[in-house]
């Protein structure tokens, strides 16, 4: 039998109905991802304070967060036990990456408990886990044809990404306030996360319905105390202001905000599910097609091609923007780390020039040779030299 326009339109309806049914399951999975991410964000922050305080603060909170994460992981694994409804091989690769990092979580916790890992290293491992976990959400866009569902998912992903940057801000601030000082690199990381989350929330506001925007603006925006602590961290906190209670205050204020964001996130997930339910209901109640309806449908479909194209590609564009923001933050952090290393090497060179009479080139070559002989990085050799100079209180010409 030669296929007709009616046959393909009926097939399109059937395929659309199947995709919307898959979207309902994807919405449920997204809810699991959001809950697991929220608890991982909490464990990351508690672990940071615990490590920075040498195990004196947040011991019970860290254990409680770990138990809640384990509970959510069980639900997440159950949600992906039969992944036939998930579209595309890329999503399966993302799931493999997530499971890989989740399987390494017990080893990370053991290192944290034994204080065999730095706060920054622990934070980065949590960040990697969360990055792969959240990347699942935009990959589900391959199954989305309905414009309303696509927009709701795009708003949700932008919001989840912004909330993750807010969680990273909490962890970075906890590190600095617990240590009692923010160096230039830490300040830059904090500023990057503040800027990145703001961009994500602006993207969310441009796509979300007004009730959701108003809910975010009324409960999810940074409060006055958050802004005060941000200014203190980014401009004025010095090494002689080590106050554990300030770290606890920071964590409490940021946690209150993130919990408020979590409520908005739940509303967004409900909005995705409701949009999919409405679209599915419309498909299920469609009547058989007449020739006039076929002609009208084709004409209407052609006139809306541009809008449909934009809606379909909305999530990939949002995902690309979020990845660019993350890459930019990583590049800035890497650049700042390089500048800090350069300062240490310059101090070591100044020591050799002042106390050994070397030229700048000779000092450089000496450090380079020492690093090669000891099979170490030059910055590590330079740091050891500067540390010895500090012990003996040798003057360093800046």
XYZ file of C-alpha atoms in Angstrom:
398
model
C 0.000 0.000 0.000
C 1.274 3.428 -0.945
C 1.388 5.694 2.152
C -0.764 8.832 2.135
C -0.555 12.171 3.963
C -3.229 10.879 6.350
C -1.107 7.811 7.187
C 1.906 9.927 8.099
C -0.148 12.401 10.139
C -1.706 9.516 12.081
C 1.789 8.072 12.593
C 2.970 11.506 13.769
C 0.158 11.622 16.318
C 1.035 8.153 17.574
C 4.732 9.002 17.840
C 3.917 12.288 19.579
C 1.750 10.470 22.120
C 4.552 7.987 22.839
C 7.064 10.811 23.248
C 4.807 12.684 25.663
C 4.358 9.521 27.721
C 8.158 9.244 27.822
C 8.366 12.890 28.872
C 6.194 12.127 31.902
C 8.715 9.482 32.975
C 11.573 11.882 32.215
C 9.868 14.467 34.417
C 9.806 11.967 37.266
C 13.496 11.210 36.678
C 14.258 14.944 36.678
C 12.619 15.177 40.088
C 14.907 12.429 41.368
C 17.939 14.163 39.869
C 16.967 17.456 41.516
C 16.563 15.852 44.944
C 19.852 13.952 44.661
C 21.672 17.086 43.477
C 20.230 19.085 46.395
C 21.536 16.601 48.951
C 24.936 16.333 47.234
C 25.163 20.124 47.368
C 24.501 19.996 51.105
C 27.087 17.278 51.695
C 29.646 19.264 49.680
C 29.163 22.355 51.859
C 29.198 20.442 55.143
C 32.330 18.548 54.092
C 34.072 21.820 53.268
C 33.419 23.281 56.700
C 34.386 20.020 58.397
C 37.708 19.829 56.552
C 38.529 23.523 56.989
C 37.844 23.323 60.722
C 40.092 20.234 61.111
C 37.041 18.144 62.032
C 35.737 20.485 64.729
C 32.597 21.725 62.948
C 29.692 20.035 61.137
C 30.676 16.441 61.940
C 27.087 15.346 62.646
C 25.707 17.399 59.762
C 28.144 15.809 57.323
C 27.102 12.285 58.367
C 23.423 13.192 58.176
C 23.865 14.630 54.663
C 25.724 11.497 53.553
C 22.846 9.289 54.743
C 20.319 11.421 52.866
C 22.452 11.295 49.717
C 22.608 7.497 49.945
C 18.821 7.341 50.257
C 18.342 9.543 47.194
C 20.910 7.500 45.250
C 18.793 4.389 45.822
C 15.736 6.143 44.354
C 17.805 7.473 41.433
C 19.125 3.994 40.566
C 15.593 2.627 40.661
C 14.452 5.371 38.267
C 17.071 4.370 35.673
C 16.786 0.596 36.177
C 14.689 0.307 32.995
C 15.892 3.203 30.809
C 13.992 2.332 27.608
C 12.126 5.663 27.781
C 15.362 7.673 27.642
C 16.374 9.073 24.224
C 19.781 8.931 22.589
C 23.120 7.291 23.309
C 24.592 10.559 24.658
C 22.209 10.349 27.599
C 23.392 6.819 28.378
C 26.987 8.035 28.329
C 26.051 10.784 30.796
C 24.397 8.198 33.027
C 27.550 6.076 32.919
C 29.633 9.106 33.990
C 27.237 9.906 36.834
C 27.290 6.344 38.119
C 31.089 6.306 37.892
C 31.363 9.333 40.192
C 28.635 8.090 42.535
C 30.508 4.790 42.875
C 33.599 6.761 43.939
C 31.691 8.658 46.610
C 32.438 6.173 49.464
C 36.195 6.490 48.777
C 35.899 10.285 48.776
C 34.098 10.189 52.118
C 36.813 7.991 53.598
C 39.465 10.499 52.546
C 37.413 13.322 54.037
C 36.945 11.420 57.311
C 40.692 10.754 57.502
C 41.442 14.369 56.464
C 43.613 13.030 53.635
C 42.212 15.449 51.059
C 42.137 19.241 50.858
C 38.816 21.106 50.938
C 39.380 22.326 47.374
C 40.063 18.806 46.076
C 36.989 17.409 47.830
C 34.855 20.246 46.489
C 36.047 19.611 42.937
C 35.094 15.914 43.135
C 31.608 16.859 44.321
C 31.456 19.446 41.527
C 32.304 16.812 38.879
C 29.600 14.492 40.182
C 27.011 17.265 40.145
C 28.093 18.518 36.713
C 27.467 15.094 35.146
C 24.252 14.609 37.104
C 22.752 17.911 35.951
C 23.874 17.340 32.352
C 21.273 14.566 32.091
C 18.418 17.097 32.084
C 19.187 18.952 28.817
C 19.988 15.676 27.039
C 16.342 14.695 27.469
C 15.486 17.465 24.971
C 16.045 14.930 22.180
C 12.620 13.496 23.053
C 10.788 16.819 23.130
C 8.657 17.950 20.190
C 6.017 19.974 22.038
C 7.038 23.665 22.199
C 5.492 24.257 25.632
C 7.272 21.279 27.175
C 10.566 22.327 25.562
C 10.293 25.818 27.041
C 9.392 24.464 30.491
C 12.387 22.102 30.401
C 14.702 24.915 29.280
C 13.536 27.121 32.157
C 14.032 24.227 34.571
C 17.562 23.468 33.401
C 18.617 27.115 33.573
C 17.270 27.256 37.106
C 18.977 23.998 38.179
C 22.282 25.253 36.782
C 21.890 28.550 38.648
C 21.098 26.686 41.861
C 24.246 24.593 41.429
C 26.359 27.743 41.070
C 24.690 29.012 44.262
C 25.701 25.745 45.934
C 29.278 26.193 44.746
C 29.205 29.729 46.126
C 28.152 28.329 49.509
C 31.003 25.780 49.477
C 33.651 28.316 48.402
C 32.490 30.864 50.970
C 32.459 28.209 53.690
C 36.083 27.448 52.843
C 37.200 31.085 53.077
C 35.224 32.019 56.180
C 36.323 28.880 58.053
C 39.959 29.578 57.187
C 39.433 33.200 58.186
C 40.825 34.565 54.921
C 40.050 34.802 51.206
C 43.084 34.947 48.927
C 42.834 36.436 45.449
C 42.124 33.052 43.819
C 39.290 32.244 46.239
C 37.773 35.699 45.818
C 37.844 35.252 42.049
C 36.130 31.870 42.284
C 33.437 33.366 44.506
C 32.864 36.267 42.112
C 32.686 33.861 39.138
C 29.976 31.776 40.813
C 27.951 34.857 41.716
C 28.086 36.121 38.124
C 27.348 32.690 36.630
C 24.286 32.016 38.765
C 22.923 35.465 37.986
C 23.123 34.764 34.244
C 21.376 31.415 34.672
C 18.562 32.932 36.738
C 18.133 35.717 34.176
C 17.763 33.042 31.476
C 15.211 31.251 33.659
C 13.218 34.465 34.158
C 13.127 35.066 30.402
C 11.452 31.678 29.804
C 9.369 30.959 32.925
C 5.736 31.880 33.495
C 5.008 34.919 35.655
C 3.966 33.004 38.835
C 7.295 31.156 38.836
C 9.240 34.370 38.220
C 7.451 36.078 41.088
C 8.085 33.113 43.392
C 11.802 33.263 42.614
C 11.959 37.027 43.055
C 10.154 36.898 46.394
C 12.074 34.011 47.982
C 15.094 33.066 45.878
C 16.916 36.366 45.391
C 19.948 36.982 47.675
C 18.916 38.671 50.917
C 20.608 41.711 52.468
C 22.706 39.552 54.827
C 23.927 37.432 51.914
C 25.027 40.575 50.079
C 26.792 41.867 53.213
C 28.744 38.645 53.652
C 29.562 38.585 49.932
C 31.072 42.075 50.172
C 33.027 41.073 53.246
C 34.437 38.007 51.497
C 35.277 39.760 48.243
C 36.751 42.972 49.646
C 37.580 43.244 53.325
C 38.136 39.933 55.165
C 41.748 39.631 56.361
C 43.707 36.809 57.959
C 43.304 38.123 61.508
C 39.510 37.795 61.384
C 39.234 34.019 61.773
C 35.811 33.545 63.381
C 34.191 30.088 63.149
C 30.783 31.615 63.925
C 31.014 33.687 60.737
C 31.466 30.522 58.681
C 28.409 29.011 60.359
C 26.463 32.210 59.710
C 27.443 32.146 56.030
C 26.435 28.508 55.697
C 23.093 29.092 57.430
C 22.212 32.140 55.317
C 23.193 30.496 52.022
C 21.437 27.260 52.994
C 18.219 29.151 53.684
C 18.422 30.666 50.207
C 19.206 27.348 48.510
C 16.310 25.681 50.326
C 14.062 28.458 49.001
C 15.431 27.842 45.503
C 14.667 24.162 45.976
C 10.964 24.994 46.471
C 10.935 26.959 43.209
C 12.707 24.037 41.539
C 9.936 21.686 42.683
C 7.357 24.060 41.206
C 9.269 24.056 37.911
C 9.295 20.258 37.787
C 5.552 20.256 38.441
C 5.160 22.780 35.595
C 7.011 20.458 33.188
C 4.785 17.540 34.203
C 1.613 19.629 33.921
C 2.608 20.897 30.463
C 3.288 17.339 29.298
C -0.030 16.151 30.756
C -1.913 18.918 28.928
C -0.172 18.128 25.647
C -0.843 14.416 26.071
C -4.504 15.089 26.838
C -4.852 17.093 23.643
C -3.322 14.264 21.608
C -5.558 11.634 23.182
C -8.712 13.643 22.433
C -7.904 14.388 18.806
C -10.582 13.330 16.323
C -10.013 11.535 12.986
C -8.579 13.800 10.309
C -10.687 15.114 7.411
C -9.153 16.298 4.156
C -9.813 19.921 5.130
C -8.115 19.419 8.510
C -5.104 17.844 6.794
C -4.761 20.841 4.459
C -5.166 23.319 7.342
C -2.666 21.423 9.480
C -0.033 21.411 6.724
C -0.539 25.137 6.071
C -0.350 25.980 9.766
C 2.697 23.766 10.293
C 4.576 25.472 7.457
C 3.823 28.974 8.763
C 5.160 28.090 12.240
C 8.343 26.372 11.122
C 10.611 29.158 12.411
C 9.003 29.210 15.859
C 9.026 25.416 16.131
C 12.695 25.335 15.142
C 13.604 27.844 17.846
C 11.611 26.011 20.508
C 13.140 22.674 19.598
C 16.658 24.043 19.793
C 16.094 26.079 22.949
C 17.449 23.498 25.377
C 20.665 22.768 23.451
C 21.344 26.517 23.348
C 20.769 26.815 27.092
C 23.034 23.819 27.691
C 25.743 25.379 25.532
C 25.460 28.669 27.451
C 25.758 26.873 30.796
C 28.834 24.961 29.588
C 30.421 28.198 28.399
C 29.822 29.765 31.810
C 31.407 26.782 33.540
C 34.387 26.768 31.165
C 34.891 30.482 31.731
C 34.856 30.000 35.494
C 37.384 27.167 35.234
C 39.649 29.213 32.963
C 39.567 32.176 35.338
C 40.353 29.919 38.298
C 43.220 28.312 36.360
C 44.580 31.713 35.388
C 44.421 32.896 38.996
C 46.242 29.753 40.169
C 48.953 30.382 37.567
C 49.385 33.954 38.805
C 49.702 32.728 42.397
C 52.377 30.236 41.336
C 54.227 32.987 39.479
C 54.299 35.104 42.651
C 55.905 32.255 44.635
C 58.534 31.654 41.929
C 59.330 35.378 41.806
C 59.838 35.416 45.590
C 62.234 32.461 45.358
C 64.146 34.175 42.558
C 64.359 37.332 44.680
C 65.893 35.280 47.501
C 68.596 33.880 45.217
C 69.300 37.300 43.719
C 69.546 38.983 47.140
C 71.461 36.348 49.092
C 73.462 34.542 46.367
C 74.194 37.470 44.066
C 72.608 35.728 41.076
C 71.227 37.485 38.045
C 67.550 36.946 37.272
C 68.442 34.438 34.554
C 70.800 32.545 36.878
C 68.138 32.437 39.577
C 65.621 31.047 37.085
C 68.020 28.389 35.812
C 68.920 27.401 39.389
C 65.282 26.877 40.315
C 64.697 24.955 37.104
C 67.695 22.671 37.741
C 66.649 22.037 41.354
C 63.155 21.100 40.186
C 64.512 18.679 37.590
C 66.933 17.083 40.070
C 64.197 16.588 42.650
C 61.595 15.563 40.059
C 59.258 18.286 41.324
C 57.445 21.235 39.864
C 59.338 24.513 39.981
C 56.589 26.117 42.053
C 56.937 23.379 44.704
C 60.685 23.976 44.956
C 60.104 27.720 45.113
C 57.456 27.320 47.809
C 59.838 25.215 49.938
C 62.552 27.840 49.561
C 60.216 30.687 50.549
C 58.961 28.677 53.532
C 62.536 28.176 54.781
C 63.179 31.896 54.351
C 60.089 32.660 56.423
C 61.313 30.351 59.206
C 64.707 32.064 59.299
C 63.073 35.446 58.711
C 65.265 36.175 55.710
C 64.265 39.381 53.911
C 62.694 38.915 50.490
C 62.892 41.797 48.073
C 59.483 41.993 46.413
